[in-house]
């Protein structure tokens, strides 16, 4: 796999995360991992590798943000449900 192909796949992964398309992200991540398994980057490819690392960091931030957002939504649902139950139990 070329560095350019790895960068392109990582960009597609970031796009999938931004779209919250987790199935597509998983497929792309598996494809990238499999293709990178036997790849050795030459020293002259450092700029592309740096970009790949930057994209990975952005991807991880986006996934973590979505995870935290969903957790907060689930907590809010639990609090709302408790308030409804309390209201319903009021005579």
PDB file of C-alpha atoms in Angstrom:
ATOM      1  CA  UNK A   1       0.000   0.000   0.000  1.00  0.00           C
ATOM      2  CA  UNK A   2       1.298   3.423  -0.840  1.00  0.00           C
ATOM      3  CA  UNK A   3       1.343   6.198   1.705  1.00  0.00           C
ATOM      4  CA  UNK A   4      -1.077   8.140  -0.503  1.00  0.00           C
ATOM      5  CA  UNK A   5      -3.520   5.228  -0.397  1.00  0.00           C
ATOM      6  CA  UNK A   6      -3.210   5.045   3.402  1.00  0.00           C
ATOM      7  CA  UNK A   7      -3.882   8.781   3.665  1.00  0.00           C
ATOM      8  CA  UNK A   8      -6.882   8.463   1.331  1.00  0.00           C
ATOM      9  CA  UNK A   9      -8.322   5.607   3.376  1.00  0.00           C
ATOM     10  CA  UNK A  10      -7.782   7.556   6.599  1.00  0.00           C
ATOM     11  CA  UNK A  11      -9.530  10.594   5.098  1.00  0.00           C
ATOM     12  CA  UNK A  12     -12.442   8.329   4.171  1.00  0.00           C
ATOM     13  CA  UNK A  13     -12.441   6.978   7.743  1.00  0.00           C
ATOM     14  CA  UNK A  14     -12.579  10.510   9.139  1.00  0.00           C
ATOM     15  CA  UNK A  15     -15.447  11.325   6.786  1.00  0.00           C
ATOM     16  CA  UNK A  16     -17.312   8.211   7.931  1.00  0.00           C
ATOM     17  CA  UNK A  17     -16.804   9.202  11.569  1.00  0.00           C
ATOM     18  CA  UNK A  18     -18.030  12.731  10.898  1.00  0.00           C
ATOM     19  CA  UNK A  19     -21.118  11.202   9.240  1.00  0.00           C
ATOM     20  CA  UNK A  20     -21.426   8.803  12.195  1.00  0.00           C
ATOM     21  CA  UNK A  21     -21.368   5.913   9.733  1.00  0.00           C
ATOM     22  CA  UNK A  22     -19.721   3.453  12.109  1.00  0.00           C
ATOM     23  CA  UNK A  23     -20.199   0.416   9.864  1.00  0.00           C
ATOM     24  CA  UNK A  24     -18.366   2.129   6.976  1.00  0.00           C
ATOM     25  CA  UNK A  25     -15.657   3.277   9.397  1.00  0.00           C
ATOM     26  CA  UNK A  26     -15.129  -0.295  10.610  1.00  0.00           C
ATOM     27  CA  UNK A  27     -14.888  -1.632   7.040  1.00  0.00           C
ATOM     28  CA  UNK A  28     -12.399   1.081   6.057  1.00  0.00           C
ATOM     29  CA  UNK A  29     -10.320   0.554   9.200  1.00  0.00           C
ATOM     30  CA  UNK A  30     -10.087  -3.171   8.519  1.00  0.00           C
ATOM     31  CA  UNK A  31      -9.119  -2.509   4.907  1.00  0.00           C
ATOM     32  CA  UNK A  32      -6.445  -0.020   5.945  1.00  0.00           C
ATOM     33  CA  UNK A  33      -5.052  -2.266   8.674  1.00  0.00           C
ATOM     34  CA  UNK A  34      -4.842  -5.235   6.321  1.00  0.00           C
ATOM     35  CA  UNK A  35      -3.142  -3.218   3.595  1.00  0.00           C
ATOM     36  CA  UNK A  36      -0.687  -1.577   5.998  1.00  0.00           C
ATOM     37  CA  UNK A  37       0.302  -4.829   7.670  1.00  0.00           C
ATOM     38  CA  UNK A  38       3.164  -5.514   5.267  1.00  0.00           C
ATOM     39  CA  UNK A  39       4.017  -1.937   4.320  1.00  0.00           C
ATOM     40  CA  UNK A  40       7.281  -0.319   5.330  1.00  0.00           C
ATOM     41  CA  UNK A  41       7.477   3.446   4.821  1.00  0.00           C
ATOM     42  CA  UNK A  42      10.692   4.920   3.478  1.00  0.00           C
ATOM     43  CA  UNK A  43      12.301   7.868   5.227  1.00  0.00           C
ATOM     44  CA  UNK A  44      11.390  10.213   2.355  1.00  0.00           C
ATOM     45  CA  UNK A  45       7.715   9.564   3.076  1.00  0.00           C
ATOM     46  CA  UNK A  46       7.812  11.268   6.491  1.00  0.00           C
ATOM     47  CA  UNK A  47       5.549  14.174   5.497  1.00  0.00           C
ATOM     48  CA  UNK A  48       2.854  11.774   4.338  1.00  0.00           C
ATOM     49  CA  UNK A  49       3.261   9.691   7.482  1.00  0.00           C
ATOM     50  CA  UNK A  50       2.927  12.866   9.560  1.00  0.00           C
ATOM     51  CA  UNK A  51      -0.308  13.662   7.738  1.00  0.00           C
ATOM     52  CA  UNK A  52      -1.523  10.131   8.366  1.00  0.00           C
ATOM     53  CA  UNK A  53      -0.784  10.537  12.082  1.00  0.00           C
ATOM     54  CA  UNK A  54      -2.618  13.884  12.138  1.00  0.00           C
ATOM     55  CA  UNK A  55      -5.654  12.382  10.421  1.00  0.00           C
ATOM     56  CA  UNK A  56      -5.617   9.478  12.869  1.00  0.00           C
ATOM     57  CA  UNK A  57      -5.576  11.887  15.803  1.00  0.00           C
ATOM     58  CA  UNK A  58      -8.527  13.818  14.341  1.00  0.00           C
ATOM     59  CA  UNK A  59     -10.367  10.569  13.718  1.00  0.00           C
ATOM     60  CA  UNK A  60      -9.860   9.419  17.302  1.00  0.00           C
ATOM     61  CA  UNK A  61     -11.032  12.796  18.619  1.00  0.00           C
ATOM     62  CA  UNK A  62     -14.199  12.607  16.515  1.00  0.00           C
ATOM     63  CA  UNK A  63     -15.005   9.064  17.588  1.00  0.00           C
ATOM     64  CA  UNK A  64     -14.413   9.941  21.242  1.00  0.00           C
ATOM     65  CA  UNK A  65     -16.619  13.024  20.924  1.00  0.00           C
ATOM     66  CA  UNK A  66     -19.461  10.949  19.458  1.00  0.00           C
ATOM     67  CA  UNK A  67     -19.048   8.316  22.157  1.00  0.00           C
ATOM     68  CA  UNK A  68     -19.188  10.935  24.902  1.00  0.00           C
ATOM     69  CA  UNK A  69     -22.161  12.667  23.262  1.00  0.00           C
ATOM     70  CA  UNK A  70     -24.103   9.389  23.059  1.00  0.00           C
ATOM     71  CA  UNK A  71     -23.274   8.617  26.690  1.00  0.00           C
ATOM     72  CA  UNK A  72     -24.607  12.034  27.729  1.00  0.00           C
ATOM     73  CA  UNK A  73     -27.772  11.477  25.700  1.00  0.00           C
ATOM     74  CA  UNK A  74     -28.306   8.124  27.407  1.00  0.00           C
ATOM     75  CA  UNK A  75     -27.776   9.700  30.838  1.00  0.00           C
ATOM     76  CA  UNK A  76     -30.304  12.418  29.950  1.00  0.00           C
ATOM     77  CA  UNK A  77     -32.822   9.801  28.877  1.00  0.00           C
ATOM     78  CA  UNK A  78     -32.398   8.064  32.226  1.00  0.00           C
ATOM     79  CA  UNK A  79     -32.940  11.323  34.121  1.00  0.00           C
ATOM     80  CA  UNK A  80     -35.995  12.154  32.010  1.00  0.00           C
ATOM     81  CA  UNK A  81     -37.453   8.730  32.590  1.00  0.00           C
ATOM     82  CA  UNK A  82     -36.936   9.104  36.371  1.00  0.00           C
ATOM     83  CA  UNK A  83     -38.715  12.498  36.301  1.00  0.00           C
ATOM     84  CA  UNK A  84     -41.638  11.034  34.374  1.00  0.00           C
ATOM     85  CA  UNK A  85     -41.930   8.152  36.826  1.00  0.00           C
ATOM     86  CA  UNK A  86     -41.849  10.585  39.759  1.00  0.00           C
ATOM     87  CA  UNK A  87     -44.537  12.766  38.130  1.00  0.00           C
ATOM     88  CA  UNK A  88     -46.700   9.729  37.378  1.00  0.00           C
ATOM     89  CA  UNK A  89     -46.412   8.567  40.989  1.00  0.00           C
ATOM     90  CA  UNK A  90     -47.569  11.946  42.323  1.00  0.00           C
ATOM     91  CA  UNK A  91     -51.174  11.729  43.614  1.00  0.00           C
TER      92      UNK A  91
END
